[in-house]
Short mmCIF file of C-alpha atoms in Angstrom, two decimals:
data_model
loop_
_atom_site.label_atom_id
_atom_site.label_comp_id
_atom_site.label_asym_id
_atom_site.label_seq_id
_atom_site.Cartn_x
_atom_site.Cartn_y
_atom_site.Cartn_z
CA MET A 658 27.66 -0.84 -24.35
CA THR A 659 24.40 -2.38 -23.20
CA THR A 660 21.49 -0.16 -24.40
CA ARG A 661 20.06 2.35 -21.66
CA MET A 662 16.05 2.21 -22.15
CA THR A 663 14.09 5.21 -21.83
CA PRO A 664 11.56 5.16 -18.99
CA TYR A 665 8.52 4.55 -21.23
CA GLU A 666 10.57 1.35 -22.51
CA LEU A 667 11.02 0.48 -18.81
CA MET A 668 7.26 1.01 -17.82
CA ALA A 669 6.11 -0.86 -20.91
CA LYS A 670 8.13 -3.97 -20.20
CA LEU A 671 7.19 -3.92 -16.41
CA ILE A 672 3.74 -3.69 -17.18
CA SER A 673 4.10 -6.88 -19.45
CA PHE A 674 4.64 -8.99 -16.47
CA PRO A 675 1.31 -9.81 -14.85
CA THR A 676 2.17 -9.27 -11.34
CA VAL A 677 -1.09 -9.85 -9.68
CA SER A 678 -0.66 -9.94 -6.26
CA ARG A 679 -1.82 -13.69 -6.10
CA ASP A 680 0.63 -14.79 -8.53
CA SER A 681 4.36 -14.66 -8.58
CA ASN A 682 6.44 -11.88 -9.30
CA LEU A 683 9.80 -13.77 -10.09
CA PRO A 684 9.54 -13.34 -13.97
CA LEU A 685 9.59 -9.44 -13.56
CA VAL A 686 12.53 -9.49 -10.72
CA ASP A 687 14.41 -11.68 -12.91
CA TRP A 688 14.48 -9.12 -15.83
CA VAL A 689 15.27 -6.17 -13.69
CA GLU A 690 18.02 -8.14 -11.83
CA GLU A 691 19.58 -8.79 -15.44
CA TYR A 692 18.55 -5.64 -16.68
CA LEU A 693 20.52 -3.79 -14.02
CA GLY A 694 23.52 -6.42 -14.03
CA SER A 695 23.87 -5.72 -17.70
CA HIS A 696 24.72 -1.94 -16.53
CA GLY A 697 27.01 -3.58 -14.02
CA ILE A 698 24.89 -2.85 -11.00
CA VAL A 699 24.84 -5.51 -8.42
CA SER A 700 21.10 -6.20 -7.17
CA HIS A 701 20.18 -8.29 -4.42
CA ARG A 702 16.76 -10.24 -4.01
CA HIS A 703 15.09 -11.45 -0.68
CA LEU A 704 12.51 -14.37 -1.31
CA ASP A 705 9.26 -14.64 0.70
CA GLU A 706 8.76 -17.72 2.65
CA THR A 707 7.16 -19.65 -0.33
CA GLY A 708 10.12 -18.65 -2.78
CA GLN A 709 7.48 -17.56 -5.40
CA LYS A 710 7.99 -13.80 -4.70
CA ALA A 711 10.88 -11.68 -4.29
CA ALA A 712 11.76 -8.06 -3.08
CA LEU A 713 14.87 -6.36 -5.29
CA PHE A 714 17.03 -3.76 -4.08
CA ALA A 715 20.57 -2.02 -5.49
CA HIS A 716 22.89 0.54 -4.77
CA VAL A 717 25.02 2.93 -6.83
CA GLY A 718 27.39 5.45 -5.81
CA PRO A 719 29.71 5.90 -2.93
CA VAL A 720 29.49 2.94 -0.64
CA VAL A 721 28.77 5.25 2.48
CA ASP A 722 25.68 5.86 4.57
CA GLY A 723 23.45 8.63 3.83
CA GLY A 724 21.78 7.56 0.60
CA ILE A 725 18.37 8.09 -0.66
CA VAL A 726 16.01 5.35 -1.60
CA LEU A 727 13.63 5.18 -4.21
CA SER A 728 11.01 2.75 -3.08
CA GLY A 729 8.26 1.12 -5.21
CA HIS A 730 5.98 -2.41 -5.36
CA THR A 731 5.96 -4.70 -8.23
CA ASP A 732 2.45 -6.20 -7.48
CA VAL A 733 -0.69 -4.85 -9.11
CA VAL A 734 -4.43 -5.62 -8.36
CA PRO A 735 -6.55 -7.86 -10.41
CA VAL A 736 -8.11 -6.95 -13.76
CA ASP A 737 -10.71 -10.03 -13.67
CA GLY A 738 -14.29 -8.48 -14.26
CA GLN A 739 -13.33 -5.40 -15.38
CA PRO A 740 -14.07 -3.82 -18.66
CA TRP A 741 -10.77 -2.77 -20.15
CA ASP A 742 -10.86 -1.43 -23.45
CA SER A 743 -7.65 -2.64 -24.38
CA ASP A 744 -5.05 -5.46 -23.08
CA PRO A 745 -4.33 -4.38 -19.28
CA PHE A 746 -0.76 -5.71 -19.79
CA ASP A 747 0.27 -3.82 -22.76
CA VAL A 748 0.68 0.05 -22.61
CA ILE A 749 -1.52 1.67 -24.98
CA GLU A 750 -1.06 5.86 -25.57
CA ARG A 751 -4.42 7.33 -26.42
CA ASP A 752 -5.33 10.83 -25.91
CA GLY A 753 -2.35 11.99 -23.69
CA LYS A 754 -2.81 8.97 -21.32
CA TYR A 755 -0.65 5.91 -20.94
CA TYR A 756 -3.24 3.15 -20.20
CA GLY A 757 -2.44 -0.36 -18.75
CA ARG A 758 -2.35 -2.19 -15.29
CA GLY A 759 0.26 -0.34 -13.17
CA THR A 760 0.98 2.77 -15.12
CA CYS A 761 -0.34 4.81 -11.97
CA ASP A 762 0.06 2.22 -9.37
CA MET A 763 3.01 2.23 -9.50
CA LYS A 764 5.15 0.77 -12.45
CA GLY A 765 5.25 4.07 -13.68
CA PHE A 766 7.29 5.32 -10.94
CA ASP A 767 9.23 1.90 -10.89
CA ALA A 768 10.24 2.63 -14.40
CA LEU A 769 11.66 6.14 -13.60
CA ALA A 770 13.31 4.92 -10.51
CA ILE A 771 15.12 2.04 -12.55
CA TRP A 772 16.10 4.67 -15.10
CA ALA A 773 17.32 7.09 -12.25
CA LEU A 774 19.37 4.20 -10.86
CA VAL A 775 21.22 3.59 -14.20
CA GLU A 776 21.80 7.00 -14.90
CA GLY A 777 23.32 7.65 -11.91
CA HIS A 778 25.48 4.56 -11.99
CA TYR A 779 27.03 6.04 -15.24
CA GLY A 780 27.40 9.69 -13.56
CA ASP A 781 29.85 10.50 -10.54
CA LEU A 782 27.22 10.57 -7.66
CA LYS A 783 28.46 12.44 -4.44
CA ARG A 784 25.56 10.63 -2.41
CA PRO A 785 24.35 7.32 -2.94
CA LEU A 786 21.09 6.22 -4.94
CA GLN A 787 19.46 2.74 -4.11
CA LEU A 788 16.25 1.21 -5.47
CA ALA A 789 13.81 -1.07 -3.30
CA LEU A 790 11.08 -3.12 -4.93
CA SER A 791 8.83 -4.63 -2.48
CA TYR A 792 6.03 -7.43 -3.25
CA ASP A 793 2.47 -7.81 -1.64
CA GLU A 794 2.05 -4.20 -0.99
CA GLU A 795 -1.39 -4.59 -2.49
CA VAL A 796 -2.66 -7.19 0.10
CA GLY A 797 -1.32 -5.30 3.21
CA CYS A 798 1.77 -3.93 2.72
CA LEU A 799 3.29 -7.50 3.46
CA GLY A 800 6.49 -7.41 1.50
CA ALA A 801 8.06 -4.15 2.71
CA PRO A 802 9.17 -5.04 6.23
CA PRO A 803 11.32 -8.34 5.38
CA MET A 804 12.72 -6.20 2.59
CA ILE A 805 13.75 -3.49 4.66
CA GLU A 806 15.02 -5.89 7.38
CA ALA A 807 17.34 -7.67 4.20
CA MET A 808 18.65 -4.35 3.28
CA GLN A 809 20.48 -3.86 6.33
CA GLY A 810 24.05 -4.51 6.32
CA VAL A 811 23.83 -5.54 2.76
CA VAL A 812 23.75 -2.20 1.42
CA PRO A 813 24.84 1.26 3.12
CA ARG A 814 22.33 2.84 5.25
CA ALA A 815 20.35 5.26 3.51
CA SER A 816 18.89 8.27 5.42
CA THR A 817 15.88 9.33 2.96
CA VAL A 818 13.26 7.35 1.41
CA ILE A 819 10.93 8.53 -1.31
CA VAL A 820 8.13 6.36 -2.01
CA GLY A 821 6.45 6.75 -5.07
CA GLU A 822 2.75 6.37 -4.59
CA PRO A 823 0.78 8.47 -7.04
CA SER A 824 0.60 12.02 -5.41
CA MET A 825 0.64 14.00 -8.76
CA MET A 826 4.24 14.72 -7.75
CA LYS A 827 2.90 16.63 -4.69
CA THR A 828 4.95 16.20 -1.50
CA VAL A 829 2.91 14.07 0.80
CA SER A 830 4.01 13.94 4.60
CA GLY A 831 1.60 11.75 6.04
CA HIS A 832 -0.96 9.23 5.64
CA LYS A 833 -3.31 7.33 7.91
CA GLY A 834 -2.35 3.90 9.54
CA GLY A 835 -4.59 0.98 9.38
CA PHE A 836 -5.46 -2.68 10.54
CA GLY A 837 -8.16 -5.15 9.80
CA TYR A 838 -9.90 -8.34 11.03
CA PHE A 839 -12.02 -11.05 9.54
CA VAL A 840 -14.49 -11.39 11.96
CA ASN A 841 -16.00 -15.05 12.09
CA ILE A 842 -19.23 -15.48 14.51
CA GLN A 843 -20.46 -18.79 14.92
CA GLY A 844 -23.97 -18.81 16.17
CA PHE A 845 -26.70 -21.65 16.96
CA GLU A 846 -29.35 -22.65 14.34
CA VAL A 847 -32.97 -23.22 15.17
CA HIS A 848 -36.26 -22.40 13.22
CA SER A 849 -36.76 -18.77 13.20
CA SER A 850 -40.27 -19.26 14.68
CA LEU A 851 -37.79 -20.18 18.15
CA MET A 852 -35.56 -17.70 17.40
CA HIS A 853 -34.90 -16.56 21.30
CA THR A 854 -33.66 -20.14 21.73
CA GLY A 855 -30.82 -19.73 18.86
CA VAL A 856 -28.28 -17.54 18.38
CA ASN A 857 -28.41 -15.52 14.96
CA ALA A 858 -24.90 -15.06 13.95
CA ILE A 859 -25.72 -12.44 11.52
CA MET A 860 -27.73 -10.28 13.77
CA TYR A 861 -25.11 -10.77 16.48
CA GLY A 862 -22.86 -9.55 13.93
CA ALA A 863 -25.07 -6.58 13.13
CA LYS A 864 -24.28 -5.22 16.70
CA LEU A 865 -20.48 -5.22 15.78
CA ILE A 866 -21.19 -3.52 12.72
CA ASP A 867 -23.47 -0.91 14.21
CA TRP A 868 -20.67 -0.18 16.62
CA ALA A 869 -18.59 0.93 13.85
CA ASN A 870 -21.45 3.37 12.85
CA GLN A 871 -21.33 4.70 16.47
CA VAL A 872 -17.61 5.05 16.52
CA ASN A 873 -17.64 7.17 13.36
CA ALA A 874 -20.36 9.30 14.44
CA ALA A 875 -18.53 10.00 17.78
CA ASN A 876 -15.20 10.62 15.89
CA ARG A 877 -16.79 12.72 13.51
CA ALA A 878 -18.47 14.90 16.21
CA LYS A 879 -15.27 15.37 18.22
CA PRO A 880 -12.57 18.09 17.23
CA PRO A 881 -9.42 16.75 15.26
CA ASN A 882 -6.21 16.63 17.07
CA PRO A 883 -3.59 18.81 15.42
CA LEU A 884 -1.63 15.83 13.65
CA ALA A 885 -5.31 14.98 12.45
CA VAL A 886 -6.55 18.29 10.91
CA ASP A 887 -5.41 18.02 7.53
CA PHE A 888 -6.52 14.45 6.74
CA VAL A 889 -9.72 14.17 4.80
CA PRO A 890 -11.70 13.13 6.80
CA PRO A 891 -9.54 14.28 9.89
CA TRP A 892 -10.85 11.31 12.05
CA THR A 893 -10.42 7.74 12.48
CA THR A 894 -12.95 5.61 10.65
CA ALA A 895 -14.44 2.25 11.10
CA HIS A 896 -15.59 0.17 8.30
CA VAL A 897 -17.27 -2.97 7.03
CA GLY A 898 -17.36 -3.66 3.17
CA MET A 899 -18.56 -7.23 2.75
CA ILE A 900 -20.36 -9.66 4.73
CA GLU A 901 -21.79 -13.13 4.20
CA GLY A 902 -23.41 -16.07 6.16
CA GLY A 903 -26.67 -17.97 6.93
CA THR A 904 -28.35 -20.86 5.57
CA ALA A 905 -32.16 -20.02 4.75
CA HIS A 906 -34.56 -16.92 5.64
CA ASN A 907 -36.33 -19.15 8.31
CA ILE A 908 -33.12 -20.36 10.14
CA THR A 909 -31.23 -18.43 12.68
CA ALA A 910 -27.94 -17.85 10.87
CA LYS A 911 -25.43 -20.44 12.30
CA ASP A 912 -22.56 -18.31 10.93
CA CYS A 913 -21.47 -15.01 9.73
CA ARG A 914 -18.15 -13.52 8.29
CA PHE A 915 -17.08 -10.03 7.50
CA GLY A 916 -14.18 -7.98 7.26
CA PHE A 917 -13.69 -4.94 9.94
CA ASP A 918 -11.10 -2.14 9.33
CA PHE A 919 -9.87 0.86 10.70
CA ARG A 920 -8.04 3.73 9.44
CA VAL A 921 -6.36 5.64 11.93
CA VAL A 922 -5.45 9.17 12.25
CA PRO A 923 -1.83 10.18 13.51
CA GLY A 924 -2.07 11.27 17.11
CA GLU A 925 -4.02 8.15 17.98
CA ASP A 926 -2.57 4.72 19.08
CA MET A 927 -3.75 1.88 16.93
CA GLU A 928 -3.30 -0.34 19.67
CA ASP A 929 -5.97 1.70 21.69
CA TRP A 930 -8.52 1.19 18.77
CA LYS A 931 -7.58 -2.60 18.83
CA ALA A 932 -8.32 -3.17 22.24
CA ALA A 933 -11.41 -0.98 22.12
CA PHE A 934 -12.86 -3.26 19.14
CA LYS A 935 -11.72 -6.37 20.98
CA SER A 936 -13.61 -5.23 24.32
CA ARG A 937 -16.96 -4.91 22.20
CA VAL A 938 -16.14 -8.20 20.49
CA ARG A 939 -16.29 -9.73 23.89
CA GLU A 940 -19.26 -8.17 24.90
CA VAL A 941 -21.24 -9.47 22.24
CA GLU A 942 -19.64 -12.87 22.52
CA ALA A 943 -20.80 -12.87 26.12
CA GLU A 944 -24.24 -11.98 24.95
CA MET A 945 -24.53 -14.90 22.65
CA GLN A 946 -22.98 -17.63 25.28
CA GLY A 947 -25.89 -16.52 27.61
CA VAL A 948 -28.16 -18.17 25.07
CA VAL A 949 -26.12 -20.63 23.91
CA PRO A 950 -22.66 -21.38 25.74
CA LYS A 951 -20.64 -23.01 22.75
CA THR A 952 -21.07 -20.04 20.25
CA ARG A 953 -18.24 -17.70 19.92
CA ILE A 954 -16.64 -15.09 17.78
CA THR A 955 -13.01 -15.13 16.44
CA LEU A 956 -10.93 -12.63 14.85
CA GLU A 957 -8.34 -13.41 11.94
CA PRO A 958 -5.86 -10.27 11.32
CA PHE A 959 -5.51 -9.49 7.46
CA PHE A 960 -3.64 -6.26 7.46
CA GLU A 961 -1.89 -3.78 9.51
CA ILE A 962 -0.07 -0.72 8.04
CA PRO A 963 1.62 1.61 10.33
CA GLY A 964 0.80 5.31 9.62
CA LEU A 965 3.13 8.14 8.45
CA ALA A 966 3.52 10.56 10.52
CA PRO A 967 4.58 14.18 9.53
CA GLU A 968 8.07 14.84 10.51
CA GLN A 969 9.51 17.99 12.00
CA ASP A 970 12.15 19.40 9.97
CA GLY A 971 12.07 16.10 8.12
CA GLU A 972 15.14 15.48 5.59
CA ALA A 973 12.80 13.53 2.72
CA GLU A 974 9.97 16.39 3.02
CA ALA A 975 12.96 19.32 2.22
CA LEU A 976 14.26 16.99 -0.26
CA THR A 977 11.04 16.57 -2.25
CA ARG A 978 9.93 20.17 -1.62
CA ARG A 979 13.48 21.49 -3.21
CA LEU A 980 13.07 19.25 -6.24
CA THR A 981 9.44 20.25 -7.00
CA GLY A 982 8.69 23.65 -5.63
CA ASP A 983 5.61 22.26 -3.62
CA ASN A 984 5.57 23.94 -0.37
CA ALA A 985 1.98 23.13 0.39
CA VAL A 986 0.85 20.74 3.04
CA HIS A 987 -0.55 17.34 1.64
CA VAL A 988 -1.71 14.23 3.40
CA VAL A 989 -3.53 11.31 2.19
CA SER A 990 -6.08 8.74 3.99
CA TYR A 991 -4.62 5.85 1.91
CA GLY A 992 -1.89 3.38 3.60
CA THR A 993 1.77 3.07 1.79
CA GLU A 994 5.18 1.21 2.74
CA GLY A 995 6.00 4.60 3.82
CA GLY A 996 5.16 3.77 7.51
CA GLN A 997 7.18 0.98 7.85
CA PHE A 998 10.09 2.63 6.35
CA GLN A 999 9.46 5.57 8.83
CA GLN A 1000 9.32 2.97 11.76
CA ALA A 1001 12.91 1.42 10.59
CA GLY A 1002 14.29 4.92 11.21
CA TYR A 1003 14.38 6.35 7.64
CA SER A 1004 13.08 9.78 6.85
CA VAL A 1005 10.21 9.29 4.44
CA VAL A 1006 7.88 11.35 2.12
CA ILE A 1007 5.55 10.00 -0.41
CA CYS A 1008 5.89 11.50 -3.87
CA GLY A 1009 5.16 9.96 -7.12
CA PRO A 1010 3.39 10.59 -10.52
CA GLY A 1011 -0.11 9.79 -11.47
CA ASN A 1012 -3.59 10.18 -9.68
CA ILE A 1013 -4.51 7.80 -7.04
CA GLU A 1014 -8.09 7.98 -8.49
CA GLN A 1015 -6.83 6.12 -11.24
CA ALA A 1016 -5.28 3.21 -9.34
CA HIS A 1017 -7.16 -0.07 -9.36
CA GLN A 1018 -9.59 1.27 -12.07
CA PRO A 1019 -10.55 -0.51 -15.43
CA ASN A 1020 -8.46 1.43 -18.22
CA GLU A 1021 -5.82 2.44 -15.46
CA TYR A 1022 -3.92 5.22 -16.78
CA ILE A 1023 -1.10 7.72 -15.93
CA SER A 1024 -1.31 11.15 -17.88
CA VAL A 1025 1.76 11.48 -20.24
CA ALA A 1026 2.09 14.84 -18.64
CA GLN A 1027 2.39 13.34 -15.10
CA PHE A 1028 4.93 10.56 -16.39
CA ASN A 1029 7.03 13.25 -17.94
CA ALA A 1030 6.97 15.31 -14.56
CA GLY A 1031 8.28 12.52 -12.90
CA HIS A 1032 11.03 11.93 -15.34
CA ALA A 1033 11.68 15.76 -14.54
CA PHE A 1034 11.87 15.16 -11.21
CA MET A 1035 14.43 11.95 -11.32
CA GLU A 1036 16.51 14.32 -13.73
CA SER A 1037 16.38 17.09 -10.93
CA LEU A 1038 17.26 14.42 -8.33
CA LEU A 1039 20.37 13.45 -10.29
CA ASP A 1040 21.68 16.77 -11.12
CA MET A 1041 21.37 17.58 -7.30
CA ILE A 1042 23.58 14.17 -6.24
CA LEU A 1043 26.15 14.58 -9.30
CA LYS A 1044 29.38 16.01 -8.84
#
């Protein structure tokens, strides 16, 4: 019989693949596909348009609808410039922690999900169990929607999705949605002593950035809507994190570029915020063109993630609460692929081992206790769906 790897062995193997989002994840996908196949589990891959990345999904148990999806992503963020104390792609156990890129976010959960799928395959399941591993989550949750679409009609339609992002094994029922644009401002250069005849792209860009400050102040001041009250913070935020532009200190800047993003609470429509932002952009552009008509502002979308709305009597939430014993209300401000599954008609919850504060950090880790808690969760899940 083919060896059944332990959760730790699976995690160490997955982390050995440096699947940074800018690079291919195919070596990892090849290995998972081969490992599952060695246990008689048929998996399916969906390639992206480049052919260099793929999602992988699989099904075990009765070939009927109504199963449970264990959802994770295969990509990790870069380690460039981070002061690691060990090889990021080699799991090191030290002081009750497993160190390595992806231990927390989220190859630890991926390993547990693969383990559960294999164990379920060898058991007599009364309810199907599915695995869904995406790509490009870290660069805007780009890989989940085509994966979800590819799953339809290839594996039976599941009803429940557990997204294993690090939540300290708490039942997280909601998160903010988000979207962002790269803002490109084309100004007009003149000597700064004649700045009234030019268009300083940086200074006009500053008007949009200050609008973000105004939005944040106004949103903070108003009472949160009922769906947002549990979030931290309980309001929609606008943010600019990087900016570049200009030629010299004594020349009006001919260009300016920055990213502008929103984190939108449930109960508010992202389309409304897009419209408000674009309206302000057009106002600033009109001011610029009143000085030099050929100046302009262009917007380039770079991510959009739907929010995860708490479900009334949600099946996924009830399932994880039963397994964890956690009955408190938990929501998060970071985005996940959960909202994309929810848009596709699944009942969705976030529940996974590890602390999000460790994600993306140098010396990223998951505590041994949290990894073991994730293992216990999977054992309980299997006990629940075994005959």
